Short mmCIF file of C-alpha atoms in Angstrom, two decimals:
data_model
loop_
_atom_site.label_atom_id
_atom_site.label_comp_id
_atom_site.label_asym_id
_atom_site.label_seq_id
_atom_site.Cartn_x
_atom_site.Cartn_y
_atom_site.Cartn_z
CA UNK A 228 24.00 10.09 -45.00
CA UNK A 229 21.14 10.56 -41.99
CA UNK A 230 20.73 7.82 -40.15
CA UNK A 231 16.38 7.98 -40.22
CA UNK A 232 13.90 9.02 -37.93
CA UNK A 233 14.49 9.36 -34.40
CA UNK A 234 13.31 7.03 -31.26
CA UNK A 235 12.94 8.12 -27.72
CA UNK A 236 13.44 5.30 -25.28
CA UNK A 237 13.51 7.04 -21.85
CA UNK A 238 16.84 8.83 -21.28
CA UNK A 239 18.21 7.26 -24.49
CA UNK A 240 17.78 8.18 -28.27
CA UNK A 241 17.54 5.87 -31.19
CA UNK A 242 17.98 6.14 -34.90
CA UNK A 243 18.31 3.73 -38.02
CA UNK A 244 18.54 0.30 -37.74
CA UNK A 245 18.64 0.74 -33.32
CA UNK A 246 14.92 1.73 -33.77
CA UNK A 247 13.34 -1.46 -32.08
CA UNK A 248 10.16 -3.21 -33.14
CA UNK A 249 7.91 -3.04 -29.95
CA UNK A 250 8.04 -0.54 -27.18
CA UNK A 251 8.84 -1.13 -23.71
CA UNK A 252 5.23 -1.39 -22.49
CA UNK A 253 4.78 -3.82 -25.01
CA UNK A 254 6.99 -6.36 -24.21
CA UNK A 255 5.76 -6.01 -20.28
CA UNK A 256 2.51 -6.22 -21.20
CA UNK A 257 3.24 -9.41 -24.04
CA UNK A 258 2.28 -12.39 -21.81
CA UNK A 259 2.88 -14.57 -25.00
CA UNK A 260 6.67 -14.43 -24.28
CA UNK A 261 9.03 -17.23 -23.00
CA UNK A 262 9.84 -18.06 -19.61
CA UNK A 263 12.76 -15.96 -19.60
CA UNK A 264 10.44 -13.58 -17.71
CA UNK A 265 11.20 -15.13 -14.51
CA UNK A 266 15.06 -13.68 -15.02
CA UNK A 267 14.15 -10.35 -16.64
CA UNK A 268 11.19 -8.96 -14.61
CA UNK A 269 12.81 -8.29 -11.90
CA UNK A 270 15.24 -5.89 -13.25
CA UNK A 271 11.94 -4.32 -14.90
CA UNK A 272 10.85 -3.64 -11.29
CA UNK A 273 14.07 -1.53 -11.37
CA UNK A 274 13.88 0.10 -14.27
CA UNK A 275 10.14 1.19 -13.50
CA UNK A 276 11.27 2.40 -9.99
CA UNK A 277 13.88 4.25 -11.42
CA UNK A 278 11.08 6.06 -13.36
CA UNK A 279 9.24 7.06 -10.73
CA UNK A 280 12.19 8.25 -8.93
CA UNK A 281 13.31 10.57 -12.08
CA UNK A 282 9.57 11.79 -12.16
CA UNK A 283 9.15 13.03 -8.73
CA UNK A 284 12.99 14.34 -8.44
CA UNK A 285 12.11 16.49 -11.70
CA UNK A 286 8.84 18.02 -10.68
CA UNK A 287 9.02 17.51 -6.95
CA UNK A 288 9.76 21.48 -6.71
CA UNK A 289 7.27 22.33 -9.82
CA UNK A 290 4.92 24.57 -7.48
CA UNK A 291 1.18 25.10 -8.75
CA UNK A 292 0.46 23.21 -12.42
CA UNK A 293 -2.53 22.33 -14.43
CA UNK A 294 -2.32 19.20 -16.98
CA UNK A 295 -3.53 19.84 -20.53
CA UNK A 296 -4.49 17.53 -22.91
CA UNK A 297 -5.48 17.22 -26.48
CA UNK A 298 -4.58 15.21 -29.78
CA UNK A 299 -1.36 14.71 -31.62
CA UNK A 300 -2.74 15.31 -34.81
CA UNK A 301 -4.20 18.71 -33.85
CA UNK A 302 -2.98 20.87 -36.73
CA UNK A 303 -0.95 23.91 -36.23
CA UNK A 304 -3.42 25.87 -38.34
CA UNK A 305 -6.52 24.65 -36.71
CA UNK A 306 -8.72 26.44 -34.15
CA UNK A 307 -7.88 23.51 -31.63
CA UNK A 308 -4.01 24.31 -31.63
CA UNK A 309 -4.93 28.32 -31.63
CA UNK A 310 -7.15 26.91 -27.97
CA UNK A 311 -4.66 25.19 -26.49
CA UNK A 312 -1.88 27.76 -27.53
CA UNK A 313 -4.18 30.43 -25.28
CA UNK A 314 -5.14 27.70 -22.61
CA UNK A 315 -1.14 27.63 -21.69
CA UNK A 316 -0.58 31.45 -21.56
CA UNK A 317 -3.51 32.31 -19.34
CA UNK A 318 -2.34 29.63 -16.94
CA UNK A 319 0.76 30.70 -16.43
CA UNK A 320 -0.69 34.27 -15.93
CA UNK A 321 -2.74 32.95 -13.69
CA UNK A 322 0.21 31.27 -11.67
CA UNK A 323 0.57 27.68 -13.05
CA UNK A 324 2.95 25.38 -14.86
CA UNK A 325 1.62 23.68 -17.70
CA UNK A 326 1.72 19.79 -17.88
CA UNK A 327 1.51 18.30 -21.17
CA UNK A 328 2.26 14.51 -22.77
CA UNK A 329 4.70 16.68 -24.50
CA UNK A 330 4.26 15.81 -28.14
CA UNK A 331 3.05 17.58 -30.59
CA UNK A 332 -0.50 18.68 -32.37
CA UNK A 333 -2.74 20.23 -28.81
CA UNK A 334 0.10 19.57 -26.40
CA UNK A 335 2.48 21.69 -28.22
CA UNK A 336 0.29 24.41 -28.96
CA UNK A 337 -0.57 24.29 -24.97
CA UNK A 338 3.48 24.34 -24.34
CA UNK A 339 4.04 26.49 -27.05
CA UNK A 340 1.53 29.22 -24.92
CA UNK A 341 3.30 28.52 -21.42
CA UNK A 342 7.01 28.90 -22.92
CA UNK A 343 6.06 31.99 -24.72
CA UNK A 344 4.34 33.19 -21.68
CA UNK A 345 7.99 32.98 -19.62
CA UNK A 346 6.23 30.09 -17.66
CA UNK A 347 7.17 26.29 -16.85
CA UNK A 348 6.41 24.09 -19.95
CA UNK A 349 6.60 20.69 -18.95
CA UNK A 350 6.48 17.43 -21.38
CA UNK A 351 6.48 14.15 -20.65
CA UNK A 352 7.50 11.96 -23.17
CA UNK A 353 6.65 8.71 -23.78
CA UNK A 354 8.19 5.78 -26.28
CA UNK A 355 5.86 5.54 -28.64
CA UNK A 356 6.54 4.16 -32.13
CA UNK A 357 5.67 6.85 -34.01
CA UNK A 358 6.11 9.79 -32.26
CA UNK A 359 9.28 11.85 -32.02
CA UNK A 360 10.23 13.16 -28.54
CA UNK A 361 9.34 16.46 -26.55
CA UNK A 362 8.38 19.35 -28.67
CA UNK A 363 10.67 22.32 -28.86
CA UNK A 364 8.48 24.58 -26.29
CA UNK A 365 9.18 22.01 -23.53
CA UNK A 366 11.68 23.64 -21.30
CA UNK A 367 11.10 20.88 -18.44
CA UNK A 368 10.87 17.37 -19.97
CA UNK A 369 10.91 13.82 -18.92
CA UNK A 370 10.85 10.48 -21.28
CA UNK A 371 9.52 7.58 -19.52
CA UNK A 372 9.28 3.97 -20.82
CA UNK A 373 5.90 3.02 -19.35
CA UNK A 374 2.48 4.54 -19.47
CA UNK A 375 1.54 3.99 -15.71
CA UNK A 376 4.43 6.08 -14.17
CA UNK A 377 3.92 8.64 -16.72
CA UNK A 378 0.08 8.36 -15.70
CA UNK A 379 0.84 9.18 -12.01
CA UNK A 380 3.24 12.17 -12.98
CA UNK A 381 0.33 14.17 -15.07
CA UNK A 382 -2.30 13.39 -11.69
CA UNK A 383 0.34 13.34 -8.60
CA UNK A 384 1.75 17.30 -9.68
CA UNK A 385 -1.90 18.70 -11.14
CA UNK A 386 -4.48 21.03 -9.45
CA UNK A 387 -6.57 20.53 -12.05
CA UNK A 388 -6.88 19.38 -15.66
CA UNK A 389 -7.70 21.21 -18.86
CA UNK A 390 -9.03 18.53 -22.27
CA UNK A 391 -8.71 19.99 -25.32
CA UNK A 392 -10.52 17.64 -28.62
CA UNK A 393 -8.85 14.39 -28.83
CA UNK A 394 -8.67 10.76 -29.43
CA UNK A 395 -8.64 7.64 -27.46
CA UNK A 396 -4.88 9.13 -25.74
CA UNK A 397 -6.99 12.06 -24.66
CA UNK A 398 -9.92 9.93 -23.58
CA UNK A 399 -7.86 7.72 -21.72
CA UNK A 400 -6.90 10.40 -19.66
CA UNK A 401 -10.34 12.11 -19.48
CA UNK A 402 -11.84 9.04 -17.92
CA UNK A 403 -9.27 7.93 -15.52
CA UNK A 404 -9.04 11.64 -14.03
CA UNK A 405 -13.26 11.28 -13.34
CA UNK A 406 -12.39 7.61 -12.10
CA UNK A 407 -10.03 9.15 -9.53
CA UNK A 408 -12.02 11.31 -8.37
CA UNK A 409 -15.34 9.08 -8.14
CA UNK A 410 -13.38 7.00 -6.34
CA UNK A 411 -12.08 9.22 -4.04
CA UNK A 412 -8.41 8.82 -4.94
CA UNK A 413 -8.33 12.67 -5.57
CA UNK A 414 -10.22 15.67 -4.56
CA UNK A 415 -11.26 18.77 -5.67
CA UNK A 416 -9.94 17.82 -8.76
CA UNK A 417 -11.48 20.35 -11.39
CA UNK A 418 -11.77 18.91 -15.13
CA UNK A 419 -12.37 20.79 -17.63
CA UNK A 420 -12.98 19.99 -21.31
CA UNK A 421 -12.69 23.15 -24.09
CA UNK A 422 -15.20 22.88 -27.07
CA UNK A 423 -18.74 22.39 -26.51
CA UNK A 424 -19.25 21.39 -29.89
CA UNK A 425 -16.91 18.40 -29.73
CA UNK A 426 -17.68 17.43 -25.96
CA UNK A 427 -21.35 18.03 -25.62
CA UNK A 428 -22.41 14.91 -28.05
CA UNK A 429 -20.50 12.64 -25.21
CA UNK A 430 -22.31 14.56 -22.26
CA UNK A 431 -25.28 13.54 -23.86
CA UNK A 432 -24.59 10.16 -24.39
CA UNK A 433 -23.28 9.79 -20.62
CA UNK A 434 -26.44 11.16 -19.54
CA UNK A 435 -28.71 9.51 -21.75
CA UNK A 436 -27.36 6.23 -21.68
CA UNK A 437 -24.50 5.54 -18.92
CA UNK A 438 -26.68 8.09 -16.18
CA UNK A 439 -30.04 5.96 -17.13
CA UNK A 440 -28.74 2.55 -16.23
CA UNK A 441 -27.44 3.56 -13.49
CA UNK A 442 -24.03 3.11 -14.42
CA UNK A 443 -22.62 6.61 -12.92
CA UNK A 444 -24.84 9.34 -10.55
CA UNK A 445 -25.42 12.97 -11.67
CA UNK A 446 -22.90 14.09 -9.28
CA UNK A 447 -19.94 11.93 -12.03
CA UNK A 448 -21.75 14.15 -14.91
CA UNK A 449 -21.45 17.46 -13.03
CA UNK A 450 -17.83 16.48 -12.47
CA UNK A 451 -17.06 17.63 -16.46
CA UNK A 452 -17.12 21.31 -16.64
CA UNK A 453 -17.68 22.15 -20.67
CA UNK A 454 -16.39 25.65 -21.37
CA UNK A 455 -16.17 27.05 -25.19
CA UNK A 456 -12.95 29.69 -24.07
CA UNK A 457 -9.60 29.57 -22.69
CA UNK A 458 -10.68 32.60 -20.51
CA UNK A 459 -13.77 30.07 -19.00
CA UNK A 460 -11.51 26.99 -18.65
CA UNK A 461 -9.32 28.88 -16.89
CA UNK A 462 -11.21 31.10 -14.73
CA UNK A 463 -12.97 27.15 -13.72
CA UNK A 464 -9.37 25.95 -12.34
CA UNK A 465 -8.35 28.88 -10.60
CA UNK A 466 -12.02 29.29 -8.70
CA UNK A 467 -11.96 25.31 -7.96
CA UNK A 468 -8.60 25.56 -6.09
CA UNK A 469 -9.44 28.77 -4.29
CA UNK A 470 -12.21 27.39 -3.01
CA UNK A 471 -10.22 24.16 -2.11
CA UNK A 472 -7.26 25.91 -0.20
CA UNK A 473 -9.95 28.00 1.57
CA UNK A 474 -11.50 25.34 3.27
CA UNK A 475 -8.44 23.85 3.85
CA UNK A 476 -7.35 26.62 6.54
CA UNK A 477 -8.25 26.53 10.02
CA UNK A 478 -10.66 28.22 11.27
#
């Protein structure tokens, strides 16, 4: 008899009847719960340091990497997965690991490319309720419990980031990279997004709506690089951070 689906919940795996109800970020982020807080939260403070300490011991010694992104549901058959499969073997070719959220749909395909490329595939996991753990072309993975240090992990260890079609995960992403960089947080921080067809309806609706009341400058639009090949997405990263480690040395 199997004993059901299986549950990631950072370092530790769940099946059956263990599966919990809500996910760790859930109950932090619950502010309906009892007072009990005032014992618990401070071993939370532990248990989310300890995260960040697994995250930079793992990719401390990574080396150059790119962060790809794209949806879950991507189909293996679909022109998105056959994008991001390319996307991950031209960047290791190029020199890079490839960073993805480590599930499946886009981020396998992307890992799927880098593995079969002999590069570094990374995956971070997450505990989500209805996802499964790393894909099987992750050959450098790490499950955290909460989105934030996972967050800081695809940024902190990225020269760059590559956004294959998506959903609101995707998005998410998308839009705290350009925040980062608007804000100065990060530099020379190239992002590009593969598909014109899917991304150019939201370029135009940044531009004709955000850009004309004043919400964000021209300089926040030209921040999105829209490319239709892996070769162009690419070839984008690799000229961004040439040009940023050339101005970086001294004269």
């Amino acid at each position: 008899m199997t004993t059901g689906r299986e549950y990631r919940k950072g370092a530790t795996t769940l099946r059956g009847t263990q599966v919990p109800g809500t996910t760790t970020d859930a109950r932090l982020l619950d502010n309906a719960e009892s007072s009990d807080w005032l014992h618990t939260d401070p071993w939370r403070v532990l248990r989310i340091q300890s995260e960040f300490v697994e995250g930079f011991g793992a990719l401390a010694e990574l080396g150059r990497a790119v962060s790809v992104f794209g949806s879950a549901r991507t189909p293996v058959d679909s022109p998105s997965y056959a994008l991001g499969q390319e996307v991950g073997r031209l960047l290791v070719e190029a020199g890079y690991a490839v960073i993805t959220g480590g599930g499946p749909g886009a981020m396998e395909a992307a890992n799927k490319g880098a593995a079969d490329a002999g590069g570094t595939s990374v995956g971070l996991g997450i505990e989500l309720p209805f996802e499964n753990g790393l894909n099987p072309y992750v050959n450098l993975g790490v499950n955290f419990r909460y989105f934030f240090a996972r967050k800081t992990m695809f940024v902190k260890y990225a020269e760059g980031y590559v956004v294959l079609p998506g959903g609101f995960g995707t998005l998410d992403e998308l839009f705290e990279a350009i925040t980062l960089v608007q804000t100065q947080k990060v530099t020379s921080f190239p992002v590009v997004l593969l598909g014109q067809e899917f991304w150019t309806p939201m370029i135009d609706w940044l531009r004709g709506t955000l850009l004309e009341h004043g919400m964000i400058s021209e300089a926040d639009v030209q921040r999105l690089h829209v490319v239709d090949s892996p070769e162009e997405a690419v070839a984008l990263i690799v000229a961004a951070n040439e040009q940023r480690r050339d101005a970086q040395r001294p004269e």
